[in-house]
Short mmCIF file of C-alpha atoms in Angstrom, two decimals:
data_model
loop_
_atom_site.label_atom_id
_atom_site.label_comp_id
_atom_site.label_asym_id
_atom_site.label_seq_id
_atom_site.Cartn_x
_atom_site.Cartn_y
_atom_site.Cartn_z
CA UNK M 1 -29.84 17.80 3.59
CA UNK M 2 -26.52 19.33 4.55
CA UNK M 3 -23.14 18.28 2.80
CA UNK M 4 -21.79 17.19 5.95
CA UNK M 5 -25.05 14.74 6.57
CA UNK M 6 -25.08 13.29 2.98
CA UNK M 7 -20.81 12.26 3.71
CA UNK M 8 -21.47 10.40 7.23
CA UNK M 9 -21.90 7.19 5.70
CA UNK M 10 -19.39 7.65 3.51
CA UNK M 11 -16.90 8.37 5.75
CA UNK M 12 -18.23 6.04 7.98
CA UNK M 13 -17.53 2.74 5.51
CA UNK M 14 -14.18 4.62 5.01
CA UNK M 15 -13.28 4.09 8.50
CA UNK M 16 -14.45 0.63 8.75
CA UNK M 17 -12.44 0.14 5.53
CA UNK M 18 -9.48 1.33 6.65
CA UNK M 19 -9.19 -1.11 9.42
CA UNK M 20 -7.79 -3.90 6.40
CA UNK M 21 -4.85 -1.35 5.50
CA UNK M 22 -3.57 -0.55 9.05
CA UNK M 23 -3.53 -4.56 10.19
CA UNK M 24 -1.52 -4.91 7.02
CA UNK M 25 0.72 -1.65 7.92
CA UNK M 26 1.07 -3.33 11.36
CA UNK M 27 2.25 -6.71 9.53
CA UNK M 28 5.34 -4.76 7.89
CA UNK M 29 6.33 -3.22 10.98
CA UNK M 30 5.96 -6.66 12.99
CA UNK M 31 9.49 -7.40 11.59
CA UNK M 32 11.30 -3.93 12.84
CA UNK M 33 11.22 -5.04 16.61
CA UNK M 34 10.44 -8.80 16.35
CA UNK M 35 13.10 -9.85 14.06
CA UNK M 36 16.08 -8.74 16.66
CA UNK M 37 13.76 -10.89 19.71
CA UNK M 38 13.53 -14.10 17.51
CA UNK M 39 17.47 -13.85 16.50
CA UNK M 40 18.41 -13.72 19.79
CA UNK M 41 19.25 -16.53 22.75
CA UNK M 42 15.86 -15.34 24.06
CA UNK M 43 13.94 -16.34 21.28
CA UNK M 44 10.50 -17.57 21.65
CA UNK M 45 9.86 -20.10 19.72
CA UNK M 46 10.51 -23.67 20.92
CA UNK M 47 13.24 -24.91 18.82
CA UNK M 48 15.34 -21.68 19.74
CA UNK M 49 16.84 -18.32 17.91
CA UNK M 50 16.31 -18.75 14.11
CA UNK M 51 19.06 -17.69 11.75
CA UNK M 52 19.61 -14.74 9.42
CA UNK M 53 18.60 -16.99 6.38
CA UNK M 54 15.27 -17.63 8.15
CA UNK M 55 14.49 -13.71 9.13
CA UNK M 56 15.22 -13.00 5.42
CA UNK M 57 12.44 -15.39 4.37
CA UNK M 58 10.00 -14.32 6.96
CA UNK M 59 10.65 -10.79 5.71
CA UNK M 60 10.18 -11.82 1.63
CA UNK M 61 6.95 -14.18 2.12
CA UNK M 62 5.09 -11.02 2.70
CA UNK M 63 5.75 -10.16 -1.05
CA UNK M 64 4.58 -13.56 -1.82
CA UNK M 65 1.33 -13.45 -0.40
CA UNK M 66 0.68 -9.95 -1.90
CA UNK M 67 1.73 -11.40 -5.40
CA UNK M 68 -0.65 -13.61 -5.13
CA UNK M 69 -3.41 -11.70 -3.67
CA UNK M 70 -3.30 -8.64 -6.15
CA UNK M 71 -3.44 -11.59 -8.84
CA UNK M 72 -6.84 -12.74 -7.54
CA UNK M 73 -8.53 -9.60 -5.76
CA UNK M 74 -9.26 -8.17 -9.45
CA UNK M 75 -11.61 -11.71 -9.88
CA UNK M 76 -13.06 -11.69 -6.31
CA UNK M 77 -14.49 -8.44 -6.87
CA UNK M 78 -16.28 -8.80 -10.13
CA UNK M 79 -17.27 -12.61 -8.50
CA UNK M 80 -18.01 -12.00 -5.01
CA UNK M 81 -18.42 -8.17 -4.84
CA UNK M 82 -16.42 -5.59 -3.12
CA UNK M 83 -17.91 -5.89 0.25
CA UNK M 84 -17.45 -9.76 0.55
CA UNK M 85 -13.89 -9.37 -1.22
CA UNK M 86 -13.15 -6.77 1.56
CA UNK M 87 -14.30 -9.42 4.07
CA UNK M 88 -12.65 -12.31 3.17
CA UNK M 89 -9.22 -10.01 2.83
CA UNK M 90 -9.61 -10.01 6.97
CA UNK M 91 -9.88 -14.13 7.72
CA UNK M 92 -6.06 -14.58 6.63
CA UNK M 93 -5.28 -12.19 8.48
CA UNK M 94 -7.35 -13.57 11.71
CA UNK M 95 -5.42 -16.85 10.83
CA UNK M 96 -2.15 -15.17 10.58
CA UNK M 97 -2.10 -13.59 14.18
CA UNK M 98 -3.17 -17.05 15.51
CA UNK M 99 -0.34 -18.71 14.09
CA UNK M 100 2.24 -15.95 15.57
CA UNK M 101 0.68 -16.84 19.31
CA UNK M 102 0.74 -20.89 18.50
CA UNK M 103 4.20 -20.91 16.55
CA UNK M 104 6.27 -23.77 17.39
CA UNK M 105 8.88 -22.92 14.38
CA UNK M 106 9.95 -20.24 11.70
CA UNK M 107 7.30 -21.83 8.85
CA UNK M 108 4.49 -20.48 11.16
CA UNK M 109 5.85 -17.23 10.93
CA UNK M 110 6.77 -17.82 7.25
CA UNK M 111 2.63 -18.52 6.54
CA UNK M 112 1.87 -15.42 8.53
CA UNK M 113 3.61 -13.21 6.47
CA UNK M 114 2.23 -15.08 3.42
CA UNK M 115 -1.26 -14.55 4.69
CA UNK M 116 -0.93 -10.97 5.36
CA UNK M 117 0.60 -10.20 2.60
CA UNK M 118 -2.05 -12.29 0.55
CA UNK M 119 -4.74 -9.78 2.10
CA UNK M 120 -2.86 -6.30 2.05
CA UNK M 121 -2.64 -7.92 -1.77
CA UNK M 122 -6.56 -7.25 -1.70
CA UNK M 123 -6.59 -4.18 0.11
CA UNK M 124 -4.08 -2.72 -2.46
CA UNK M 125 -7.10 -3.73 -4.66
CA UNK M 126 -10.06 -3.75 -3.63
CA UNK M 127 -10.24 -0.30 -1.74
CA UNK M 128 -9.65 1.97 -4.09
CA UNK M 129 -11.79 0.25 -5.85
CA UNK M 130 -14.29 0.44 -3.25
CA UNK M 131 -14.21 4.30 -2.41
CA UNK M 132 -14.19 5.21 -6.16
CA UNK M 133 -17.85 3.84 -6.51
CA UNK M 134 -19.13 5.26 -3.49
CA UNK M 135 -17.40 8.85 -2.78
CA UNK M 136 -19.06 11.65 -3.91
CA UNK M 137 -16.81 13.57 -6.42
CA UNK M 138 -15.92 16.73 -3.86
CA UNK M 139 -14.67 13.76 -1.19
CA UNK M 140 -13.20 11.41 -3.31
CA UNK M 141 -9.26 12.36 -3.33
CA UNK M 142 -9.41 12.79 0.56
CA UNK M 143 -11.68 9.16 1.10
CA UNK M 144 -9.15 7.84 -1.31
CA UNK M 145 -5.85 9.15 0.37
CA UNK M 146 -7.04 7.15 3.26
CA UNK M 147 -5.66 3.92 2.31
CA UNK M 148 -1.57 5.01 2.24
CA UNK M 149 -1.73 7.13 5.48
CA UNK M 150 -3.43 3.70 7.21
CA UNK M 151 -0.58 1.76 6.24
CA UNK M 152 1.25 4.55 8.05
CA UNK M 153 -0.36 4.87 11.11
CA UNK M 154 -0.07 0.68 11.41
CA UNK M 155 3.09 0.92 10.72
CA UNK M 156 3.81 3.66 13.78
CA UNK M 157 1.42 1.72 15.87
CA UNK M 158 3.83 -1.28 15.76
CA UNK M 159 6.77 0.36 16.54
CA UNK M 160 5.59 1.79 19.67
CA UNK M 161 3.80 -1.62 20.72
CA UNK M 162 6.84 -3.71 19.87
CA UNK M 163 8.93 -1.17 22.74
CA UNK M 164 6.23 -0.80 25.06
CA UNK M 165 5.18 -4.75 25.27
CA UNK M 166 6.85 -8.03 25.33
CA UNK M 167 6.65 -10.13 21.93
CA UNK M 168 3.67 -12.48 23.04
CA UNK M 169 1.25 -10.24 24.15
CA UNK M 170 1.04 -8.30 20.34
CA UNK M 171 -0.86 -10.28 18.48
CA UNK M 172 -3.37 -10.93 21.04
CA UNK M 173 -3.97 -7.39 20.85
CA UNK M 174 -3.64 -7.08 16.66
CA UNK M 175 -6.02 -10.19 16.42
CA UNK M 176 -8.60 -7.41 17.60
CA UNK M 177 -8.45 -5.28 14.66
CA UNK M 178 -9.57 -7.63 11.91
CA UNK M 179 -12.40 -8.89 14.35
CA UNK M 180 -13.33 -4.74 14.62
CA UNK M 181 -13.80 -4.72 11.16
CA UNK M 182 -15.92 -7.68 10.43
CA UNK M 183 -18.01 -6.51 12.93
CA UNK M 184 -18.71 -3.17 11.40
CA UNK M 185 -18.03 -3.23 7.81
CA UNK M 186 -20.54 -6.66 7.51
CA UNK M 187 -23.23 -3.43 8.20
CA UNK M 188 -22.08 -2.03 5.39
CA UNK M 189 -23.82 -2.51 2.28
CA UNK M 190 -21.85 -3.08 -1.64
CA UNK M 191 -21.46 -0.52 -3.77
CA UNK M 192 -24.35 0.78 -6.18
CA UNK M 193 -21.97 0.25 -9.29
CA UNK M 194 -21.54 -3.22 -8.55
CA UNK M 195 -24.76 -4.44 -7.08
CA UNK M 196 -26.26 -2.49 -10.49
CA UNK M 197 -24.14 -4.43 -12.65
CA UNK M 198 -25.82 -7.57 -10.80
CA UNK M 199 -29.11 -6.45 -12.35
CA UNK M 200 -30.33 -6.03 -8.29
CA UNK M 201 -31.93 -2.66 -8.80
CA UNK M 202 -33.27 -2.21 -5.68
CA UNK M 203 -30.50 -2.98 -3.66
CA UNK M 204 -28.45 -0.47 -5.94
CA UNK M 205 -30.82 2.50 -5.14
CA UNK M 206 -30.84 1.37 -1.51
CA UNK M 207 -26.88 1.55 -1.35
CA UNK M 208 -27.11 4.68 -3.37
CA UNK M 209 -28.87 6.60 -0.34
CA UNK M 210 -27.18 5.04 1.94
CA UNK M 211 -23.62 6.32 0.83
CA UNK M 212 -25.76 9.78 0.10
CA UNK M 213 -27.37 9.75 3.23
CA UNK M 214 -31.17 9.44 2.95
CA UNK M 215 -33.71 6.40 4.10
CA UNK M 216 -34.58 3.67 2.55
CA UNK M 217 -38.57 5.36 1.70
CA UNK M 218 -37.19 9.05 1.13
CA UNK M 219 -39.13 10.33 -1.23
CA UNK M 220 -37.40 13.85 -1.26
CA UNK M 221 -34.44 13.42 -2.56
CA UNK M 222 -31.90 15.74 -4.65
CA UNK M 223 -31.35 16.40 -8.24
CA UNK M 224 -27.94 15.20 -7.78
CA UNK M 225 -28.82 11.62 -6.57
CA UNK M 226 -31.35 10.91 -9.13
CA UNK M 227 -28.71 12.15 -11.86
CA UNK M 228 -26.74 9.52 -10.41
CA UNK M 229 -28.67 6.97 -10.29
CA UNK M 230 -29.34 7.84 -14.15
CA UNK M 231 -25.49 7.13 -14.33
CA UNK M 232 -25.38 3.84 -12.73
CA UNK M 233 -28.02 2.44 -15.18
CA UNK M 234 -26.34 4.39 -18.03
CA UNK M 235 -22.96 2.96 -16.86
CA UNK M 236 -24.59 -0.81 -16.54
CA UNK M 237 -25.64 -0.31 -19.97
CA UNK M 238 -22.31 0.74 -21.69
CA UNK M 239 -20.34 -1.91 -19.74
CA UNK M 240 -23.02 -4.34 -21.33
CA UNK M 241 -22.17 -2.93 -24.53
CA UNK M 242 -18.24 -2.71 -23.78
CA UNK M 243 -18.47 -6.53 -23.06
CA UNK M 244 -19.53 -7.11 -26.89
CA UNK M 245 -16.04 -5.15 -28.45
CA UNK M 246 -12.92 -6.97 -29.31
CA UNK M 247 -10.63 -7.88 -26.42
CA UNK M 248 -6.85 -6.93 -25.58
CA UNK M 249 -4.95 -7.69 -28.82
CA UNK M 250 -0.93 -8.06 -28.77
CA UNK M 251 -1.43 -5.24 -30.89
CA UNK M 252 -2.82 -2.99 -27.93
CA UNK M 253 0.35 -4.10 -25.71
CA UNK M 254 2.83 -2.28 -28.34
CA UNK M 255 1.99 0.63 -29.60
CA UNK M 256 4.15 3.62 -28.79
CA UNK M 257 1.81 4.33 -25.72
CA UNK M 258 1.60 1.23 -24.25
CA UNK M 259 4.97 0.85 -24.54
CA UNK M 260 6.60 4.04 -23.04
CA UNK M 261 3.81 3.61 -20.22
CA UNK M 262 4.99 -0.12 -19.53
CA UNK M 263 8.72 0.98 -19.49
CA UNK M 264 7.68 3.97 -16.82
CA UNK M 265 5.57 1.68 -14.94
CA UNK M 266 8.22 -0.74 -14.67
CA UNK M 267 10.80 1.27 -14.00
CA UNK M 268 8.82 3.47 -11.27
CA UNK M 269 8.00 0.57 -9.73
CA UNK M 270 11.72 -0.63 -9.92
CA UNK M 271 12.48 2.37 -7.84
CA UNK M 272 9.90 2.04 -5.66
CA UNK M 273 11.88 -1.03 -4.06
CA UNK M 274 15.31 -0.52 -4.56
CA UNK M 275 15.44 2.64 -3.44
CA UNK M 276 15.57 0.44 -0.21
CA UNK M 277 13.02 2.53 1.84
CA UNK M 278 10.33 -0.22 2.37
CA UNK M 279 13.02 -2.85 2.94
CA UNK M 280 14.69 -0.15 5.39
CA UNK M 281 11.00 -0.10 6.99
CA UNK M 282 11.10 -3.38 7.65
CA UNK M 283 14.19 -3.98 9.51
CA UNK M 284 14.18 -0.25 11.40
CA UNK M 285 15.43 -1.43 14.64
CA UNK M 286 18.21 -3.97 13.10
CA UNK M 287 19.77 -1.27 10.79
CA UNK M 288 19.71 1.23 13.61
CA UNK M 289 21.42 -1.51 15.81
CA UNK M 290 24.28 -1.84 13.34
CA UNK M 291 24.86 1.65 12.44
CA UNK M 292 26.08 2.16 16.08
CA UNK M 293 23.80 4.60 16.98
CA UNK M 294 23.22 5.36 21.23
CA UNK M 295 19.57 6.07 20.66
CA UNK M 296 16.99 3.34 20.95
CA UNK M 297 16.57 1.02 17.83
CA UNK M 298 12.56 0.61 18.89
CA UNK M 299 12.57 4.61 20.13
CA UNK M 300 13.43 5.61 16.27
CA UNK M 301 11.76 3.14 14.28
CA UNK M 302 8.73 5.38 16.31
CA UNK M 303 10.48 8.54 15.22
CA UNK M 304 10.68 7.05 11.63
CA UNK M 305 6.96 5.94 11.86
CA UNK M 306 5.86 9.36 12.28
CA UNK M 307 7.92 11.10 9.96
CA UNK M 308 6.76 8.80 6.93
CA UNK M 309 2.86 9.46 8.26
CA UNK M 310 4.13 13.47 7.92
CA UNK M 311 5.83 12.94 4.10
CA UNK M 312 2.75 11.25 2.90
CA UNK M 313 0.17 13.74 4.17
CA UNK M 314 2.45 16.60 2.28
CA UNK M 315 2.68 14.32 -0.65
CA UNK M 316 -1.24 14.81 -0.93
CA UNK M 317 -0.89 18.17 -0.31
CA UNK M 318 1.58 18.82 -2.61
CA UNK M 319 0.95 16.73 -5.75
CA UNK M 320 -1.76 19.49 -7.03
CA UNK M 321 0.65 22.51 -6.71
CA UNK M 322 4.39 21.26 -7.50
CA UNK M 323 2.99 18.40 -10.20
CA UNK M 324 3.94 14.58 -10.26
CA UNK M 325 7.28 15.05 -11.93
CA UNK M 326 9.30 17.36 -9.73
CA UNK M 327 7.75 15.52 -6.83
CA UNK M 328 9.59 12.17 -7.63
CA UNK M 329 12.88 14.23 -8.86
CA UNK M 330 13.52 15.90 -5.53
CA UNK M 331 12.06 12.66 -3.77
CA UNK M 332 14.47 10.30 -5.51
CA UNK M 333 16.99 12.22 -5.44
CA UNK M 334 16.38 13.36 -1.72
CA UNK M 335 16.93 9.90 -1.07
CA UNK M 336 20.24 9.13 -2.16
CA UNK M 337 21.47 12.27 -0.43
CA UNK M 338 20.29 10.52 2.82
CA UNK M 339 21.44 6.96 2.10
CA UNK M 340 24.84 8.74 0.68
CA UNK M 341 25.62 9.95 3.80
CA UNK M 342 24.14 7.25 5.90
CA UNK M 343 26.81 4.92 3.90
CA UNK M 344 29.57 7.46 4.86
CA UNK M 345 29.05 7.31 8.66
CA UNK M 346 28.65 3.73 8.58
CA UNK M 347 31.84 3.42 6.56
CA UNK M 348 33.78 5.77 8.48
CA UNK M 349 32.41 3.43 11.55
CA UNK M 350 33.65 0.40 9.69
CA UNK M 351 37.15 1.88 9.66
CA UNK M 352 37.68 2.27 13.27
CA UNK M 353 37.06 6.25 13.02
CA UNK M 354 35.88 7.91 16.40
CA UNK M 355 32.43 9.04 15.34
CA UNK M 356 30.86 9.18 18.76
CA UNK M 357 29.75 12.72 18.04
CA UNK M 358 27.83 12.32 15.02
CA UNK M 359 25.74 9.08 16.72
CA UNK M 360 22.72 11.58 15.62
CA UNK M 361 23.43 11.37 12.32
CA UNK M 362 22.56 7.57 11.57
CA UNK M 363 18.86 8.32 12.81
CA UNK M 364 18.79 12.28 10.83
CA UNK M 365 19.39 10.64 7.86
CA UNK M 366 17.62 7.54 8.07
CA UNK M 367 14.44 9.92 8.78
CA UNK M 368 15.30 12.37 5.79
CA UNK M 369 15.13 9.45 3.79
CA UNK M 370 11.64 8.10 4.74
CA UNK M 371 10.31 11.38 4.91
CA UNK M 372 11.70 12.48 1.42
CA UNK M 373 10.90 9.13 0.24
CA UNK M 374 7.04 9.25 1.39
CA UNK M 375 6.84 12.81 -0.53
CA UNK M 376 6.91 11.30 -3.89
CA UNK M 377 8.45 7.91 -4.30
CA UNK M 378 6.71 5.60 -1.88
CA UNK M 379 3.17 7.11 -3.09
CA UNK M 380 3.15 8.93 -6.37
CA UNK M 381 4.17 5.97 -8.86
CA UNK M 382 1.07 4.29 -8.28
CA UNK M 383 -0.84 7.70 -9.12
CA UNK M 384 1.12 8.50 -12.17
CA UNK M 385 0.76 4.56 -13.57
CA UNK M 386 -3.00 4.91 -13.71
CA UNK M 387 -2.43 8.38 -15.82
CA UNK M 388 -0.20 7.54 -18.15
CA UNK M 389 -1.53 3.89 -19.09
CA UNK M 390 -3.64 3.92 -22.14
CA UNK M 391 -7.30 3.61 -21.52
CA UNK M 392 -8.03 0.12 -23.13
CA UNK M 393 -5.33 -1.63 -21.33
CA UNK M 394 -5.17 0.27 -17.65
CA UNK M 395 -6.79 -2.48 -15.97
CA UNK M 396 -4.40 -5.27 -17.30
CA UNK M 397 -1.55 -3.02 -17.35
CA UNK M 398 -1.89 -1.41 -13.73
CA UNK M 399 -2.59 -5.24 -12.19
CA UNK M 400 0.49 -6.38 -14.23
CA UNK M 401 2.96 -3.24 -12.57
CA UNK M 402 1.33 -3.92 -9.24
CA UNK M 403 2.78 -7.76 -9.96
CA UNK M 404 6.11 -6.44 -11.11
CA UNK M 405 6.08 -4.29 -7.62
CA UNK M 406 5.25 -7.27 -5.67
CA UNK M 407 8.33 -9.35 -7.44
CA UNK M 408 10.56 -6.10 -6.63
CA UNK M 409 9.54 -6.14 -3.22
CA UNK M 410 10.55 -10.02 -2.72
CA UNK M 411 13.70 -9.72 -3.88
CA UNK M 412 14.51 -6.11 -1.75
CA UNK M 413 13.42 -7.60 1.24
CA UNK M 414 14.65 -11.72 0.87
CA UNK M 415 18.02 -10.11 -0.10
CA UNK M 416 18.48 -6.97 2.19
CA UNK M 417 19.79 -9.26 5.11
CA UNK M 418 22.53 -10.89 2.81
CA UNK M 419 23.17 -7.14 1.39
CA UNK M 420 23.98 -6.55 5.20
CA UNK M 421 26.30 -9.65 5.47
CA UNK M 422 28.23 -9.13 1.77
CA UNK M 423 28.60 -5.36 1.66
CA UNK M 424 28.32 -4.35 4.92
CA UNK M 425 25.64 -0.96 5.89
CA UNK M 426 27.93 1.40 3.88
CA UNK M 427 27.83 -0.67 1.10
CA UNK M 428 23.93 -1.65 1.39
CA UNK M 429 23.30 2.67 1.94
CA UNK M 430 25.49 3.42 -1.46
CA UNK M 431 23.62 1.07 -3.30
CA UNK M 432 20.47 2.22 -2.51
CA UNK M 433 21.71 5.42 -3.05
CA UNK M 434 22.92 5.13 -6.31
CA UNK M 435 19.71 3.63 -7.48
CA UNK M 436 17.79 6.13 -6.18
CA UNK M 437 20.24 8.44 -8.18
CA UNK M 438 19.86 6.71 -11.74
CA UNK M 439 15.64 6.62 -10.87
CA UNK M 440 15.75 10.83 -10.52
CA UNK M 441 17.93 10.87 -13.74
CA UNK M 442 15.20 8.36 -15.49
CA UNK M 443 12.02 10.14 -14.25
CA UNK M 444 13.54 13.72 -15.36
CA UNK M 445 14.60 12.08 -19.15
CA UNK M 446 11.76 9.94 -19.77
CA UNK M 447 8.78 10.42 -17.22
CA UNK M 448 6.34 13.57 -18.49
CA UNK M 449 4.36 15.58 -16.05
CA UNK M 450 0.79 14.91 -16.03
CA UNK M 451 -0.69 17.58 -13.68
CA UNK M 452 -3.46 19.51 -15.32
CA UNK M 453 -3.63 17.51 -17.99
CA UNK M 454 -6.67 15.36 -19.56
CA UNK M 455 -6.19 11.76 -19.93
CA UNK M 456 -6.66 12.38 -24.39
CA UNK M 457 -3.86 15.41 -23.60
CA UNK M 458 -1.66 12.70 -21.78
CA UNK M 459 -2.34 10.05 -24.64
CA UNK M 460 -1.31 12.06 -27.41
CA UNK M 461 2.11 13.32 -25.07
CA UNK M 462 2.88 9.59 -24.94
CA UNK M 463 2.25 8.85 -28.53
#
């Protein structure tokens, strides 16, 4: 059997997979062209325009649900599996589209954010999870990559639905995606590891040549899938084992490891937020509105949606060759080039300054910022948290940062509209900027580079 043969099903599940990460990618660009509709006269909602207070909160309950979510995904899976985890993940967000078309007031739009943030949560998850314990080693990175460039692509498909089509015909037509992948991922059996560590042998071999590509009643199968199914039994029997050894002490949470790894996880994640590029995502087409710029808000949040697909496909490309480290250096500090002169523009603006000729530059540097930002900030921290985390605690200690990020993320997004309304744009863009400054300075004192290196090289650098 060919390589290509023995991948189809696994890219296959990938695809139906990946339908969970681009509904929630097309949640946190709903806000980009919405937000500006339901602030305005024209509003649709019954009781009339809603105010800045209540945009900010539709914008921040999305971190609320996905607090919540990554708090109880790690249980669902071990409980309910990862297929029926995965599944569940997509009924909020059926629920959350049908409250946009029946909303008579801003708390419906408040408990769809909630919801989808309470499944991309899951996703966030789950799917890694998922692809780890059924990708073939030579596939893995590229199945795995899949998840961030989704997000992406929902977030570009967004953009250009929220110019092309009025506000009440969208989630008609995003309603369809959850439903899509119900429909195919229910075909779509568990993974071996976990239906092995139900003691359902069968069914574990069964989804083992699935995911490999062979029959149910092959006989003839390769060396390579009987050594793994040796590996699934061997793993079953050393998490059995695993399960009889002491539990997480305090101890474990402060040693020299664990605590330089928390302090980097933290902080990474810190800067993952208030470097301002996800809140930026989500209000595109306001910011571009009060930076003064000629072009189109919706036209460049489309330009911006492309770019960041771009900087995260060259972030995978890159991460192998230039290393984590340098990466998030020239990424950070990349951004708060952009944002630095971003603020300048919009201050010059501020002062009555003809700037008519540079009404490119609001948009150039906007998109230098995403693009930069999606090299190495918006998608390496979570890589280099999982490396530097010592083994005993990763699982605790990555579902922990992920919480942190989630908190982060609240408070960027639930404050970026008063940010706007206190400082002003130039005074939002510096601060940004200047965050994004003291991150570069913290990752090149106190983050090491981890490319090449084993995970016992890595604990003994952090020790």
């Amino acid at each position: 059997m060919s390589s290509k043969n023995s991948a189809r099903n696994q890219y296959l599940a990938t695809l139906c997979l990946n339908f969970l990460p681009f509904s929630y990618g097309v949640c946190c660009g709903w806000t980009s062209p919405s937000l500006p509709i339901l602030l305005s006269y024209d509003s649709p909602l019954p009781g009339g325009p809603i105010t800045s207070e209540e945009a900010s909160w539709i914008g921040a309950f999305l971190c609320v649900g996905g607090f919540f979510g990554n708090i109880v995904s790690g249980w669902m899976a071990d409980r309910f599996g990862r297929k029926l985890t995965a599944c569940l993940a997509a009924i909020p967000q059926i629920i959350a589209w049908i409250l946009v078309i029946t909303a008579q007031n801003v708390y419906y739009l408040m408990g769809m954010r909630f919801l989808l943030g309470f499944s991309g949560g899951v996703c966030f998850m789950v799917i890694p999870m998922f692809i780890a314990e059924i990708a073939e080693d030579r596939i893995r990175g590229l199945l795995g990559s899949t998840l961030v460039f989704s997000c992406n692509l929902g977030i570009l498909l967004m953009y250009i639905l929220g110019d092309c089509l009025p506000y009440a015909m969208i989630p008609w037509i995003l309603l369809v995606f959850p439903l899509v992948f119900l429909a195919g991922f229910l075909l779509i059996p568990d993974t071996p590891y976990y239906l092995m560590k139900r003691n359902d042998f069968v069914k574990s071999e069964n989804s083992l040549r699935f995911y490999r590509g062979y029959h149910a009643r092959t006989e003839n199968v390769s060396i390579e899938f009987k050594k793994e199914l040796v590996k699934l039994k061997d793993a079953l029997y050393s998490d059995k084992h695993n399960e009889q050894e002491p539990r997480i002490t305090f101890q474990d949470l402060t040693t020299a490891h664990a605590t330089k790894a928390f302090l980097i996880g933290v902080s990474l994640m810190a800067l993952n937020q208030f470097c301002g590029c996800f809140a930026m995502l989500n209000y595109t087409a306001s910011i571009f509105s009060e930076s003064g710029s000629t072009l189109s808000a919706n036209m460049s949040a489309i330009v911006i949606g492309s770019i960041q697909m771009v900087g995260s496909y060259l972030s995978t490309v890159l991460v192998e060759r230039a290393g984590r480290k340098l990466l998030l250096i020239i990424s950070a500090a990349g951004i708060a080039i952009g944002q630095g002169i971003f603020a300048g523009f919009s201050y010059a603006k501020s002062l009555g300054h003809n700037v008519d000729s540079f009404d490119w530059l609001p948009l150039v540097c906007f998109s230098f910022s995403i693009f930069i930002g999606s090299v190495g900030v918006l998608t390496l921290p979570f890589l280099v948290l999982a490396e530097v985390m010592p083994q005993k605690i990763k699982g605790f200690a990555i579902s922990f940062c992920m919480g942190i990020l989630w908190i982060f993320a609240f408070v960027a997004i639930k404050y970026f509209s008063t940010l706007f309304d206190v400082l002003g744009m130039h005074g939002t863009m510096l601060l940004f900027s200047v965050c994004s400054l003291v991150g570069a300075l913290f990752i090149a004192l106190a983050v090491p580079e981890t490319k090449g290196k084993s995970m016992e090289a890595i604990a003994k650098l952090m020790s």
